[in-house]
Amino acid sequence: MSFSSETKSELARLNLDKKCCRAVALATFFEAGGVFVEKRNRLSFVFSSENAAVARKIFKLSKELLGCKPVISVSRRKNFRKNNVYSVRIPADREVREAVSHMILSVEDNPLPQCCSRVFLRFAFLAAGSVINPQRTYHLEITSPKEDNAERIAGVMGSFGLKPGISRRKQWYVIYLKDADQISDFLNIIGAHTALLNLESIRTIKGMRNKVNRLINCETANINKSINASLRQIKNINLIKRTIGLNRLPENLSEIAVLRLEHPDATLKELGEMLDPPVGKSGVNHRMRKIEKIAEKLEGRI
Ligand SMILES: [Zn+2]
């Protein structure tokens, strides 16, 4: 199951204890995800989801709040993924339609109490939301065909301190979060605590991996730097050897030059330790710089 599906299954299983929240949940489903279908002169409201738990939730809520007899059916999507699609068909006679529009209006007109605001976001996400597996990237979105509904979702998110973006995708408005902290907060607000823990553990592992990679890169850069320095020193020493000969150098320089030619991989510190008496890294570096100056002079003469 995808990260998105797991999150939805978790959310759909949460109980709605308060009546106010149940009405908001059903109204949000109707607003965000359903279509009216007319068949044999009978109007139905149809809501489809790839998630069985989400379909069961709308089935239960509509039976409870509208007193109607919804029907669930399963079909297989014809696209390449061939996922199951669960459709909930709610007979939409006049009484049901009136009850639903009354419910939607009462939800839209009044500022929602906090319990209902959380439920509103949870069901907007259940109806038309998705979240990409945080192992890949951080992206959570809710789509809506209606601009006012999209603005409302963004507004309720804003009341919790979130800062969603809104963009257009064909006929859809997309309300999205791209920041890991914000996605984490959103999952917390809507009650997806298992998804939140999974997100946080993936973030920790990713953070550690980045740190390790940074250290490795840094180490590699240092190794490259010392290899390049060693190659340059060898080139200088060989130039001196070819032109005037190493024995013309002062003894402290010729001994380090010989050691460098014998140990091209050694660090300056290691070269210093091979001397008798040993010399520190900066001492070796100082001698290498003198060798470089001599090589530069010789090069100028050639
Ligand atoms: Zn409530």
Short mmCIF file of C-alpha atoms and ligand atoms in Angstrom, two decimals:
data_model
loop_
_atom_site.label_atom_id
_atom_site.label_comp_id
_atom_site.label_asym_id
_atom_site.label_seq_id
_atom_site.Cartn_x
_atom_site.Cartn_y
_atom_site.Cartn_z
CA MET A 1 0.00 0.00 0.00
CA SER A 2 1.26 3.47 -0.84
CA PHE A 3 2.06 6.03 1.86
CA SER A 4 -1.02 7.97 0.75
CA SER A 5 -3.31 4.92 1.01
CA GLU A 6 -1.94 3.95 4.40
CA THR A 7 -2.52 7.49 5.67
CA LYS A 8 -6.10 7.46 4.35
CA SER A 9 -6.87 4.05 5.86
CA GLU A 10 -5.61 5.29 9.19
CA LEU A 11 -7.74 8.46 8.99
CA ALA A 12 -10.90 6.70 7.81
CA ARG A 13 -10.76 4.43 10.85
CA LEU A 14 -10.78 7.30 13.34
CA ASN A 15 -14.05 7.65 15.22
CA LEU A 16 -16.09 10.82 15.01
CA ASP A 17 -17.47 11.24 18.49
CA LYS A 18 -19.33 14.51 18.07
CA LYS A 19 -22.44 15.03 15.95
CA CYS A 20 -21.15 18.43 14.73
CA CYS A 21 -18.03 16.72 13.37
CA ARG A 22 -20.02 13.97 11.62
CA ALA A 23 -22.09 16.54 9.71
CA VAL A 24 -18.93 18.39 8.66
CA ALA A 25 -17.37 15.10 7.53
CA LEU A 26 -20.27 14.15 5.27
CA ALA A 27 -20.72 17.68 3.90
CA THR A 28 -17.00 17.80 3.06
CA PHE A 29 -17.26 14.49 1.23
CA PHE A 30 -20.17 15.82 -0.83
CA GLU A 31 -18.42 19.09 -1.57
CA ALA A 32 -15.04 17.63 -2.43
CA GLY A 33 -15.40 14.30 -4.06
CA GLY A 34 -18.79 13.30 -5.37
CA VAL A 35 -20.85 13.56 -8.55
CA PHE A 36 -24.60 13.37 -9.17
CA VAL A 37 -25.62 10.66 -11.61
CA GLU A 38 -29.07 10.17 -13.12
CA LYS A 39 -30.12 6.64 -13.98
CA ARG A 40 -33.65 5.55 -14.86
CA ASN A 41 -34.99 8.90 -13.68
CA ARG A 42 -33.45 8.41 -10.27
CA LEU A 43 -30.79 10.74 -9.09
CA SER A 44 -27.89 9.34 -7.05
CA PHE A 45 -24.89 10.86 -5.51
CA VAL A 46 -21.84 8.73 -6.32
CA PHE A 47 -18.59 8.89 -4.48
CA SER A 48 -15.60 6.77 -5.62
CA SER A 49 -12.36 5.94 -3.90
CA GLU A 50 -9.56 3.44 -4.36
CA ASN A 51 -9.53 3.06 -0.62
CA ALA A 52 -11.98 0.59 0.92
CA ALA A 53 -11.85 2.21 4.36
CA VAL A 54 -12.77 5.60 2.87
CA ALA A 55 -15.74 4.07 1.00
CA ARG A 56 -16.93 2.34 4.17
CA LYS A 57 -16.75 5.65 6.03
CA ILE A 58 -18.97 7.54 3.61
CA PHE A 59 -21.34 4.55 3.53
CA LYS A 60 -21.66 4.60 7.30
CA LEU A 61 -21.96 8.38 7.61
CA SER A 62 -24.62 8.75 4.93
CA LYS A 63 -26.68 5.91 6.39
CA GLU A 64 -26.45 7.42 9.84
CA LEU A 65 -27.01 11.09 9.02
CA LEU A 66 -29.30 10.90 6.00
CA GLY A 67 -31.27 7.81 6.95
CA CYS A 68 -30.84 6.44 3.42
CA LYS A 69 -29.69 3.07 2.07
CA PRO A 70 -26.42 3.57 0.20
CA VAL A 71 -24.95 0.80 -1.96
CA ILE A 72 -21.25 -0.03 -2.29
CA SER A 73 -19.91 -1.61 -5.47
CA VAL A 74 -16.39 -2.58 -6.55
CA SER A 75 -14.93 -2.32 -10.01
CA ARG A 76 -11.44 -2.59 -11.42
CA ARG A 77 -9.82 0.52 -12.84
CA LYS A 78 -8.92 0.11 -16.51
CA ASN A 79 -5.61 1.95 -16.24
CA PHE A 80 -2.30 0.12 -16.00
CA ARG A 81 -2.40 -0.11 -12.21
CA LYS A 82 -5.71 -2.03 -12.29
CA ASN A 83 -6.61 -0.91 -8.77
CA ASN A 84 -9.98 -1.64 -7.24
CA VAL A 85 -12.37 1.29 -7.14
CA TYR A 86 -15.08 1.36 -4.51
CA SER A 87 -18.17 3.39 -5.41
CA VAL A 88 -20.75 4.41 -2.89
CA ARG A 89 -24.11 5.25 -4.48
CA ILE A 90 -26.40 7.31 -2.30
CA PRO A 91 -29.98 7.60 -3.54
CA ALA A 92 -30.50 11.36 -3.80
CA ASP A 93 -34.24 11.91 -3.55
CA ARG A 94 -35.53 15.36 -2.66
CA GLU A 95 -35.32 14.83 1.09
CA VAL A 96 -31.71 13.67 0.93
CA ARG A 97 -30.76 16.54 -1.38
CA GLU A 98 -32.32 19.05 0.97
CA ALA A 99 -30.62 17.51 3.98
CA VAL A 100 -27.27 17.58 2.19
CA SER A 101 -27.56 21.17 1.01
CA HIS A 102 -28.68 22.23 4.49
CA MET A 103 -25.65 20.45 5.91
CA ILE A 104 -23.27 22.05 3.41
CA LEU A 105 -24.70 25.54 4.02
CA SER A 106 -24.48 25.25 7.78
CA VAL A 107 -20.87 24.10 7.46
CA GLU A 108 -19.99 26.93 5.06
CA ASP A 109 -21.80 29.76 6.78
CA ASN A 110 -20.49 29.45 10.29
CA PRO A 111 -16.92 29.61 11.41
CA LEU A 112 -16.12 26.05 12.41
CA PRO A 113 -15.16 25.14 15.97
CA GLN A 114 -11.69 23.61 16.20
CA CYS A 115 -12.94 20.02 16.42
CA CYS A 116 -14.85 20.49 13.15
CA SER A 117 -11.97 22.36 11.44
CA ARG A 118 -9.71 19.36 11.96
CA VAL A 119 -12.44 17.04 10.63
CA PHE A 120 -13.00 19.34 7.66
CA LEU A 121 -9.32 19.10 6.69
CA ARG A 122 -9.22 15.36 7.39
CA PHE A 123 -12.18 14.69 5.08
CA ALA A 124 -11.03 17.12 2.38
CA PHE A 125 -7.82 15.07 2.37
CA LEU A 126 -9.71 11.74 2.41
CA ALA A 127 -11.92 12.85 -0.46
CA ALA A 128 -9.37 14.43 -2.77
CA GLY A 129 -5.94 14.47 -1.18
CA SER A 130 -2.67 12.65 -1.60
CA VAL A 131 0.76 12.61 -0.02
CA ILE A 132 3.91 11.42 -1.78
CA ASN A 133 6.07 8.89 0.04
CA PRO A 134 8.49 11.10 1.98
CA GLN A 135 11.32 8.78 0.97
CA ARG A 136 10.96 10.30 -2.51
CA THR A 137 10.01 13.89 -1.83
CA TYR A 138 7.92 16.08 0.46
CA HIS A 139 4.60 16.87 -1.19
CA LEU A 140 1.03 16.80 0.09
CA GLU A 141 -1.92 18.11 -1.87
CA ILE A 142 -5.69 18.37 -1.92
CA THR A 143 -7.47 19.09 -5.19
CA SER A 144 -10.80 20.76 -5.70
CA PRO A 145 -12.74 21.66 -8.84
CA LYS A 146 -14.14 24.79 -7.16
CA GLU A 147 -12.14 27.92 -6.44
CA ASP A 148 -14.16 28.92 -3.35
CA ASN A 149 -13.78 25.42 -1.89
CA ALA A 150 -10.02 25.50 -2.55
CA GLU A 151 -9.74 28.88 -0.85
CA ARG A 152 -11.73 27.59 2.09
CA ILE A 153 -9.43 24.59 2.51
CA ALA A 154 -6.37 26.88 2.31
CA GLY A 155 -8.05 29.28 4.78
CA VAL A 156 -8.74 26.55 7.37
CA MET A 157 -5.15 25.32 6.94
CA GLY A 158 -4.04 28.92 7.54
CA SER A 159 -6.05 29.06 10.80
CA PHE A 160 -3.75 26.29 12.09
CA GLY A 161 -0.64 28.27 11.09
CA LEU A 162 0.04 26.37 7.85
CA LYS A 163 1.06 28.20 4.69
CA PRO A 164 -0.22 26.21 1.71
CA GLY A 165 0.31 27.18 -1.92
CA ILE A 166 -2.51 27.09 -4.48
CA SER A 167 -1.96 26.35 -8.16
CA ARG A 168 -4.06 25.32 -11.18
CA ARG A 169 -3.85 21.92 -12.85
CA LYS A 170 -6.25 21.75 -15.81
CA GLN A 171 -9.70 22.34 -14.29
CA TRP A 172 -8.47 21.64 -10.76
CA TYR A 173 -7.29 23.90 -7.99
CA VAL A 174 -4.43 22.29 -6.11
CA ILE A 175 -3.75 23.24 -2.50
CA TYR A 176 -0.29 21.94 -1.62
CA LEU A 177 2.38 21.77 1.08
CA LYS A 178 6.01 21.12 0.16
CA ASP A 179 7.77 21.69 3.43
CA ALA A 180 8.42 18.60 5.60
CA ASP A 181 7.63 20.51 8.82
CA GLN A 182 4.32 21.75 7.40
CA ILE A 183 3.33 18.27 6.16
CA SER A 184 4.20 16.90 9.57
CA ASP A 185 2.01 19.57 11.24
CA PHE A 186 -0.84 18.88 8.83
CA LEU A 187 -0.76 15.12 9.57
CA ASN A 188 -0.86 15.98 13.25
CA ILE A 189 -3.83 18.35 12.83
CA ILE A 190 -5.92 15.81 10.94
CA GLY A 191 -5.03 13.01 13.39
CA ALA A 192 -2.80 10.83 11.16
CA HIS A 193 -0.40 9.99 13.97
CA THR A 194 1.04 6.77 12.56
CA ALA A 195 1.73 8.49 9.23
CA LEU A 196 3.32 11.35 11.17
CA LEU A 197 5.66 8.95 13.02
CA ASN A 198 6.60 7.25 9.74
CA LEU A 199 7.32 10.62 8.14
CA GLU A 200 9.48 11.68 11.08
CA SER A 201 11.51 8.46 11.08
CA ILE A 202 12.11 8.76 7.32
CA ARG A 203 13.19 12.38 7.89
CA THR A 204 15.65 11.31 10.58
CA ILE A 205 17.18 8.61 8.37
CA LYS A 206 17.36 11.03 5.42
CA GLY A 207 19.01 13.63 7.65
CA MET A 208 21.60 11.12 8.83
CA ARG A 209 22.27 9.95 5.29
CA ASN A 210 22.80 13.55 4.15
CA LYS A 211 25.20 14.13 7.00
CA VAL A 212 27.18 10.99 6.15
CA ASN A 213 27.25 12.00 2.47
CA ARG A 214 28.48 15.46 3.40
CA LEU A 215 31.26 13.93 5.50
CA ILE A 216 32.22 11.53 2.69
CA ASN A 217 32.25 14.39 0.17
CA CYS A 218 34.38 16.44 2.49
CA GLU A 219 36.78 13.54 3.02
CA THR A 220 36.97 12.90 -0.72
CA ALA A 221 37.69 16.57 -1.35
CA ASN A 222 40.52 16.45 1.19
CA ILE A 223 41.97 13.29 -0.30
CA ASN A 224 41.83 14.84 -3.78
CA LYS A 225 43.53 17.94 -2.46
CA SER A 226 46.41 15.98 -0.91
CA ILE A 227 46.81 13.76 -4.00
CA ASN A 228 47.05 16.84 -6.21
CA ALA A 229 49.58 18.39 -3.85
CA SER A 230 51.64 15.20 -3.85
CA LEU A 231 51.63 15.05 -7.68
CA ARG A 232 52.81 18.66 -7.86
CA GLN A 233 55.60 17.98 -5.36
CA ILE A 234 56.75 14.93 -7.33
CA LYS A 235 56.78 16.99 -10.53
CA ASN A 236 58.94 19.66 -8.82
CA ILE A 237 61.32 17.12 -7.37
CA ASN A 238 61.74 15.34 -10.70
CA LEU A 239 62.45 18.63 -12.40
CA ILE A 240 65.22 19.38 -9.88
CA LYS A 241 66.55 15.82 -10.24
CA ARG A 242 66.73 16.16 -14.05
CA THR A 243 68.33 19.62 -14.08
CA ILE A 244 70.70 20.10 -11.18
CA GLY A 245 70.36 16.81 -9.27
CA LEU A 246 68.91 16.26 -5.79
CA ASN A 247 72.36 16.20 -4.16
CA ARG A 248 72.73 19.91 -4.92
CA LEU A 249 69.86 20.65 -2.54
CA PRO A 250 70.49 21.41 1.15
CA GLU A 251 70.36 18.17 3.11
CA ASN A 252 67.00 18.88 4.86
CA LEU A 253 65.39 19.38 1.42
CA SER A 254 67.03 16.46 -0.37
CA GLU A 255 66.05 13.97 2.36
CA ILE A 256 62.38 14.99 2.19
CA ALA A 257 62.51 14.95 -1.64
CA VAL A 258 63.81 11.36 -1.65
CA LEU A 259 61.14 10.31 0.86
CA ARG A 260 58.40 11.92 -1.26
CA LEU A 261 59.51 10.05 -4.38
CA GLU A 262 59.55 6.79 -2.41
CA HIS A 263 56.15 7.41 -0.77
CA PRO A 264 53.87 9.27 -3.17
CA ASP A 265 50.73 8.35 -1.12
CA ALA A 266 52.04 9.49 2.24
CA THR A 267 50.59 12.56 3.90
CA LEU A 268 52.92 15.39 4.96
CA LYS A 269 52.49 14.27 8.55
CA GLU A 270 53.53 10.71 7.67
CA LEU A 271 56.56 11.97 5.72
CA GLY A 272 57.60 14.06 8.72
CA GLU A 273 57.40 11.01 10.99
CA MET A 274 59.79 9.11 8.67
CA LEU A 275 62.53 11.71 9.23
CA ASP A 276 65.13 11.31 11.94
CA PRO A 277 64.52 13.26 14.10
CA PRO A 278 60.82 13.56 13.14
CA VAL A 279 59.48 16.87 11.82
CA GLY A 280 55.91 18.17 12.18
CA LYS A 281 53.48 18.65 9.32
CA SER A 282 54.11 22.39 9.05
CA GLY A 283 57.86 21.79 8.97
CA VAL A 284 57.49 19.36 6.05
CA ASN A 285 55.15 21.80 4.33
CA HIS A 286 57.76 24.55 4.72
CA ARG A 287 60.43 22.36 3.09
CA MET A 288 58.06 21.43 0.24
CA ARG A 289 57.46 25.13 -0.42
CA LYS A 290 61.19 25.77 -0.61
CA ILE A 291 61.51 22.90 -3.11
CA GLU A 292 58.67 24.44 -5.12
CA LYS A 293 60.44 27.83 -5.23
CA ILE A 294 63.66 26.21 -6.48
CA ALA A 295 61.70 24.27 -9.14
CA GLU A 296 59.97 27.49 -10.25
CA LYS A 297 63.33 29.23 -10.66
CA LEU A 298 64.72 26.30 -12.62
CA GLU A 299 61.62 26.23 -14.79
CA GLY A 300 62.11 29.93 -15.56
CA ARG A 301 65.65 29.21 -16.69
CA ILE A 302 64.63 26.36 -19.02
ZN ZN B 1 -17.12 19.28 15.78
#
